[in-house]
Amino acid sequence: MEVENAQPYGEGGAEAILNVQPNTSISIAYHHHFGPHADLMLLELDEKLLPDILNQRVTLRGQPDEDAVLCSQSKTYAIKFVGTSNSLFLIPPSDLSIALGASPNSSKKDHDNLTVASVIKVVPGSMELVEVAPRLDKLKVLLSENPYSFDEVSQMNTESTHKNRGLYAWNDLIEKVQASDEELCTGLRALSAVEIDGYWRLLDENFVDEILNMLLHNAVLNDWLLNALNEDEVLRVLEADGFPLKIVRHCLEVYGRKVDDETRGGCTWRLEDRPLCVHFARVILRGEKMKLERFMEEWRKKVPEGMNASFDVLEGEVLTEKIGIETWIYAFSVSSLSSVPAERFSRLFQEKPKWDGKELQPFIRDLKVPGLSSEGLLLKYTRRTQPSANAEPIFSAR
């Protein structure tokens, strides 16, 4: 294949290159619009993504100070530049060559010596997509700016409460958070966020505590079964106590699950042990370290009768430590940790230099790194020691 200097009428298109037969050659030349063309880039794609690209079902997301990511409907991809040491010529299709314009002074002789293909740019490399975990840490930071509280319920003019107070609608979130739509929805559910007046909100912890205590109080007064709560009755009673219907229903979704009960009619809910037990444990341990015996006593008083207030349900929510002969407990929730593996492990080993495997698992189980299992994460970020074959492995910082 021969490369010639820029021709006055070298406007052949890429079709000529695509039709080159084996053991043949053609002439190519620099297009008279040849240049750096920084707006033209090559993107290497997996075939599975091609329909999304062609049908414009992907978006680029990120702020000016962030590396952009490409998001499909369900996945997030980092964009990386891969350079090449070979010269890679970019030849536009013939219709684009014509659109760019041929030399107006071309003659018949020029036509007779028409260059077959015209290079418009030498490409230094291509962009490559690598699937990554969604960057959802920012979501919690944004929604934590202004949690929804009981004080806000009592305010009549909702427009004035929303103005300039760090509230975020769906369109705001997809602009600021680097995650696909499906991943963002999953993140909102994991944070127990609720959409109120078009804005996604976290509920203030004290507000949630008020609702749950009032629900349990009314359950005692009205002889409600916690495994068979009638939604209509619960909503009616708690609305009379001043709680918005949407918020009460949201709490039922977070702390319970729907059950089939044809005998009662309407929608029936069952309060679940773990979310309710975890909530009351957080309330008791808020900013405080306690002796384990005292905590267990207070915790079991708060947890409704019949629920399993077993210490096992608090895995991933608390840590214990020995001080002398006594065991102390304090809040340390996996939900407060970074979703970036390096940052997660750094924080864990800052809290405790050594972890046994059983204790560590609840704090890394939720880490999702495409192509890397939990075992792979442990190999990459920890050092494993095992005093004996029967002993529990111990993990420390690598």
XYZ file of C-alpha atoms in Angstrom:
398
model
C 0.000 0.000 0.000
C 1.572 3.311 -1.051
C 1.195 6.666 0.681
C 1.426 9.763 -1.477
C 1.595 13.446 -0.640
C -1.610 15.470 -0.494
C -3.330 15.515 -3.861
C -5.536 18.254 -5.239
C -8.265 15.717 -5.804
C -7.667 12.761 -3.538
C -11.206 12.106 -2.321
C -11.589 8.320 -2.432
C -13.445 6.735 0.471
C -12.984 3.884 2.934
C -15.012 1.570 0.695
C -11.983 1.139 -1.518
C -9.899 -0.129 1.410
C -12.644 -2.518 2.508
C -12.701 -4.074 -0.965
C -8.934 -4.584 -1.337
C -8.157 -8.120 -2.491
C -5.258 -10.223 -1.149
C -1.871 -9.631 -2.793
C -2.989 -6.331 -4.341
C -2.168 -2.718 -3.505
C -3.787 0.677 -3.858
C -2.645 4.244 -3.512
C -3.653 6.400 -0.595
C -3.029 10.088 -0.023
C -3.437 12.705 2.660
C -6.849 14.308 2.390
C -6.720 18.062 1.815
C -8.595 18.344 5.155
C -5.965 16.182 6.864
C -5.231 17.249 10.446
C -5.393 16.296 14.148
C -9.251 16.279 14.261
C -9.375 15.918 18.045
C -13.151 15.420 17.845
C -12.685 12.101 16.001
C -11.804 9.109 18.209
C -11.915 5.343 17.807
C -13.862 3.293 20.339
C -13.352 -0.458 20.637
C -16.557 -2.254 21.630
C -17.743 -5.656 22.743
C -20.382 -6.851 20.279
C -22.924 -7.067 23.118
C -22.708 -3.287 23.534
C -22.999 -2.449 19.853
C -26.843 -2.377 19.738
C -26.909 0.014 22.725
C -24.404 2.315 21.016
C -26.161 2.275 17.638
C -29.573 2.869 19.208
C -28.263 5.650 21.475
C -29.046 3.793 24.690
C -25.801 4.826 26.394
C -24.732 8.001 28.171
C -21.469 9.543 29.330
C -21.596 10.528 33.001
C -19.265 12.478 35.231
C -18.457 15.953 36.473
C -15.614 18.118 35.041
C -13.262 16.982 37.844
C -14.036 13.260 37.325
C -12.946 10.699 34.754
C -15.962 10.095 32.535
C -17.699 6.723 32.470
C -20.005 5.245 29.853
C -23.278 3.813 31.149
C -25.652 1.420 29.453
C -29.048 0.720 30.978
C -27.568 -1.763 33.457
C -23.762 -1.428 33.578
C -20.988 1.128 34.058
C -17.759 1.203 32.031
C -14.529 3.076 32.610
C -13.079 4.635 29.458
C -9.360 4.030 28.946
C -7.070 5.206 26.164
C -4.888 2.505 24.616
C -2.038 3.843 22.508
C -0.543 2.075 19.477
C 3.032 2.139 18.180
C 1.883 1.572 14.596
C 0.511 4.246 12.298
C -3.250 3.868 12.093
C -4.852 5.803 9.225
C -8.451 7.028 9.443
C -10.116 7.123 6.026
C -13.645 8.566 5.874
C -16.389 7.033 3.701
C -16.727 8.474 0.229
C -19.911 10.394 1.012
C -18.072 12.185 3.838
C -15.166 12.925 1.525
C -17.581 14.553 -0.893
C -19.234 16.466 1.962
C -15.874 17.764 3.112
C -15.426 19.141 -0.404
C -13.163 18.346 -3.296
C -10.782 20.861 -4.717
C -12.799 23.295 -6.866
C -9.906 23.581 -9.330
C -9.698 19.864 -10.136
C -9.255 19.110 -13.814
C -9.998 16.136 -16.057
C -6.385 15.070 -15.641
C -6.901 15.111 -11.870
C -9.947 12.866 -12.311
C -7.942 10.463 -14.442
C -5.339 10.255 -11.646
C -7.933 9.994 -8.876
C -6.403 8.784 -5.609
C -8.322 5.747 -4.398
C -8.368 6.530 -0.643
C -7.734 9.720 1.352
C -6.376 9.756 4.926
C -7.990 12.422 7.079
C -6.184 11.629 10.356
C -3.423 9.487 11.853
C -4.895 7.871 14.964
C -2.528 7.462 17.968
C -4.724 4.814 19.644
C -8.280 3.939 20.606
C -10.636 4.170 23.559
C -11.402 0.933 25.392
C -14.326 0.173 27.727
C -13.730 -1.742 30.959
C -16.696 -2.752 33.113
C -16.420 -1.287 36.626
C -18.540 -1.173 39.761
C -20.938 1.789 39.944
C -19.569 4.738 41.919
C -22.383 5.030 44.429
C -20.571 6.516 47.439
C -21.447 9.961 46.162
C -25.151 9.056 46.199
C -25.207 8.693 49.978
C -23.230 11.916 50.430
C -25.732 13.852 48.307
C -28.842 12.417 49.938
C -27.398 12.875 53.428
C -27.240 16.649 52.932
C -30.889 17.081 53.816
C -32.684 14.082 55.366
C -36.468 14.230 55.614
C -37.581 14.902 59.205
C -40.795 15.319 61.174
C -40.199 19.088 61.281
C -40.528 19.211 57.508
C -43.836 17.344 57.618
C -45.354 20.152 59.659
C -44.288 22.846 57.186
C -47.158 23.827 54.915
C -45.272 25.498 52.069
C -43.277 22.645 50.562
C -41.924 24.822 47.772
C -40.118 27.072 50.220
C -38.645 24.087 52.066
C -37.271 22.643 48.830
C -35.626 25.823 47.590
C -31.822 25.835 47.749
C -31.626 23.072 50.315
C -29.597 20.444 48.529
C -32.427 18.272 47.243
C -32.006 16.004 44.241
C -34.496 14.794 41.657
C -33.810 11.771 39.449
C -32.340 13.906 36.656
C -29.985 15.552 39.155
C -28.763 12.168 40.371
C -28.058 10.695 36.923
C -26.067 13.821 36.140
C -23.975 13.676 39.327
C -23.643 9.944 40.105
C -21.563 7.668 37.881
C -23.834 4.640 37.645
C -26.274 3.151 35.161
C -29.992 3.689 35.689
C -30.477 0.162 37.050
C -27.464 0.451 39.353
C -28.682 3.813 40.605
C -32.102 2.321 41.401
C -30.380 -0.490 43.304
C -28.324 2.079 45.218
C -31.423 4.037 46.175
C -33.091 0.871 47.464
C -29.981 -0.075 49.459
C -30.084 3.349 51.155
C -33.851 3.012 51.797
C -34.385 6.276 49.919
C -37.900 7.444 49.070
C -39.140 9.905 46.444
C -41.031 12.811 48.044
C -42.472 15.625 45.919
C -40.145 14.646 43.054
C -36.980 14.548 45.188
C -35.133 11.470 46.446
C -34.695 11.627 50.220
C -33.255 9.701 53.121
C -35.387 9.665 56.240
C -33.956 11.219 59.384
C -33.071 8.450 61.866
C -35.025 10.105 64.684
C -38.053 10.398 62.414
C -37.886 6.694 61.550
C -37.535 5.873 65.238
C -40.695 7.875 65.994
C -42.671 6.051 63.299
C -41.538 2.591 64.386
C -42.178 3.284 68.066
C -45.647 4.606 67.248
C -46.335 1.569 65.057
C -45.310 -0.819 67.839
C -47.242 1.189 70.421
C -50.425 0.993 68.316
C -49.820 -2.708 67.722
C -50.066 -3.229 71.495
C -53.105 -0.943 71.864
C -55.005 -2.514 68.967
C -53.839 -6.122 69.367
C -52.173 -6.130 65.964
C -50.080 -9.158 65.081
C -46.626 -8.057 63.901
C -46.610 -10.870 61.349
C -50.037 -9.897 59.973
C -50.391 -6.105 59.877
C -53.296 -4.831 57.781
C -51.919 -2.015 55.641
C -55.133 0.009 55.482
C -55.572 -0.064 59.251
C -51.926 0.810 59.943
C -52.030 3.723 57.494
C -55.289 5.049 58.918
C -54.089 4.982 62.529
C -50.630 6.437 61.894
C -51.985 9.131 59.600
C -54.227 10.191 62.514
C -51.029 10.450 64.587
C -49.604 12.945 62.064
C -47.404 10.721 59.878
C -47.670 10.998 56.041
C -49.152 7.926 54.355
C -46.292 7.647 51.882
C -43.682 7.618 54.640
C -45.553 5.016 56.700
C -45.941 2.766 53.656
C -42.238 3.225 52.895
C -41.337 2.111 56.430
C -43.466 -0.999 55.979
C -41.506 -1.767 52.797
C -38.133 -1.236 54.506
C -38.842 -3.039 57.784
C -41.313 -5.665 56.602
C -42.484 -7.701 53.660
C -45.851 -8.401 52.102
C -47.482 -11.720 52.940
C -50.379 -13.565 51.366
C -53.348 -13.671 53.735
C -56.647 -14.203 51.919
C -58.576 -14.385 55.203
C -57.864 -10.772 56.151
C -58.418 -9.006 52.846
C -56.411 -6.024 51.647
C -52.621 -5.905 51.860
C -50.927 -7.622 54.796
C -47.391 -6.997 56.086
C -45.034 -8.927 58.316
C -42.353 -7.007 60.246
C -38.953 -8.613 59.703
C -36.602 -9.404 62.596
C -33.274 -8.247 61.205
C -34.013 -4.707 59.953
C -35.990 -3.888 63.104
C -33.350 -5.351 65.447
C -30.570 -3.505 63.593
C -32.497 -0.230 63.824
C -32.864 -0.434 67.602
C -29.224 -1.479 68.010
C -28.147 1.623 66.066
C -30.343 3.826 68.240
C -28.822 2.435 71.450
C -25.214 2.592 70.225
C -25.442 5.984 68.541
C -22.040 7.559 69.198
C -21.435 5.394 72.262
C -19.355 2.389 73.294
C -21.066 0.128 75.834
C -20.408 -2.966 77.869
C -21.848 -5.904 75.984
C -24.037 -7.055 78.892
C -25.641 -3.632 79.278
C -26.228 -3.332 75.549
C -27.891 -6.739 75.319
C -30.186 -5.840 78.218
C -31.299 -2.523 76.672
C -31.553 -3.993 73.191
C -33.843 -6.842 74.211
C -36.095 -4.363 75.996
C -36.536 -2.371 72.790
C -36.975 -5.280 70.393
C -40.628 -6.418 70.189
C -41.494 -9.614 71.993
C -41.244 -12.663 69.795
C -38.512 -11.266 67.556
C -35.116 -12.935 67.428
C -32.758 -10.524 69.204
C -29.789 -12.759 68.476
C -26.352 -11.189 68.305
C -25.845 -12.867 64.910
C -28.317 -10.488 63.219
C -25.917 -7.609 63.946
C -23.088 -8.903 61.766
C -21.730 -6.104 59.636
C -23.227 -3.517 62.020
C -21.155 -3.705 65.218
C -17.713 -4.626 66.509
C -16.610 -5.847 69.911
C -13.323 -5.506 71.768
C -11.868 -6.889 74.955
C -10.770 -4.368 77.581
C -9.393 -6.303 80.491
C -11.892 -9.007 81.357
C -14.856 -7.125 79.907
C -16.258 -7.094 76.360
C -17.360 -3.761 74.892
C -19.488 -3.146 71.811
C -19.738 -0.186 69.433
C -21.414 0.640 66.120
C -19.379 0.022 62.976
C -21.651 -0.390 59.974
C -20.676 -1.720 56.575
C -23.041 0.885 55.104
C -20.662 3.639 56.271
C -17.690 2.187 54.365
C -16.450 3.096 50.894
C -17.429 0.897 47.956
C -13.899 1.316 46.532
C -11.996 -1.857 47.569
C -8.671 -0.149 48.347
C -10.405 2.451 50.525
C -12.599 -0.196 52.182
C -9.683 -2.400 53.227
C -7.635 0.594 54.336
C -10.447 1.676 56.659
C -10.965 -1.847 57.988
C -7.301 -2.298 58.904
C -7.237 1.177 60.369
C -10.035 0.053 62.694
C -8.422 -3.299 63.492
C -4.969 -4.440 62.333
C -6.037 -8.108 62.331
C -9.346 -9.750 61.450
C -10.427 -13.353 61.550
C -12.165 -14.581 58.410
C -15.616 -14.997 59.910
C -15.589 -11.460 61.336
C -14.251 -9.885 58.137
C -16.719 -11.432 55.669
C -19.785 -9.281 56.531
C -17.701 -6.157 55.862
C -16.563 -7.165 52.363
C -19.468 -9.306 51.152
C -21.142 -6.392 49.358
C -18.036 -5.357 47.387
C -18.677 -5.885 43.677
C -15.723 -5.733 41.304
C -16.375 -7.146 37.812
C -14.078 -10.089 37.173
C -12.885 -10.346 40.783
C -14.372 -12.643 43.448
C -14.265 -12.139 47.222
C -11.318 -14.536 47.342
C -9.566 -12.468 44.676
C -10.126 -9.291 46.693
C -8.621 -10.929 49.782
C -5.583 -12.040 47.796
C -5.089 -8.562 46.390
C -5.594 -6.464 49.516
C -4.765 -8.694 52.506
C -2.122 -10.967 53.912
C -3.412 -14.290 55.236
C -1.853 -16.205 58.110
C -3.001 -19.430 59.734
C -1.241 -20.579 62.918
C -2.394 -24.173 62.419
C -4.428 -26.226 59.978
C -7.479 -26.165 62.240
C -7.209 -22.500 63.214
C -9.342 -19.705 61.774
C -7.309 -17.722 59.165
C -6.219 -14.229 60.190
C -6.119 -11.346 57.696
C -3.924 -8.254 57.954
C -2.984 -5.428 55.593
C -0.809 -6.344 52.641
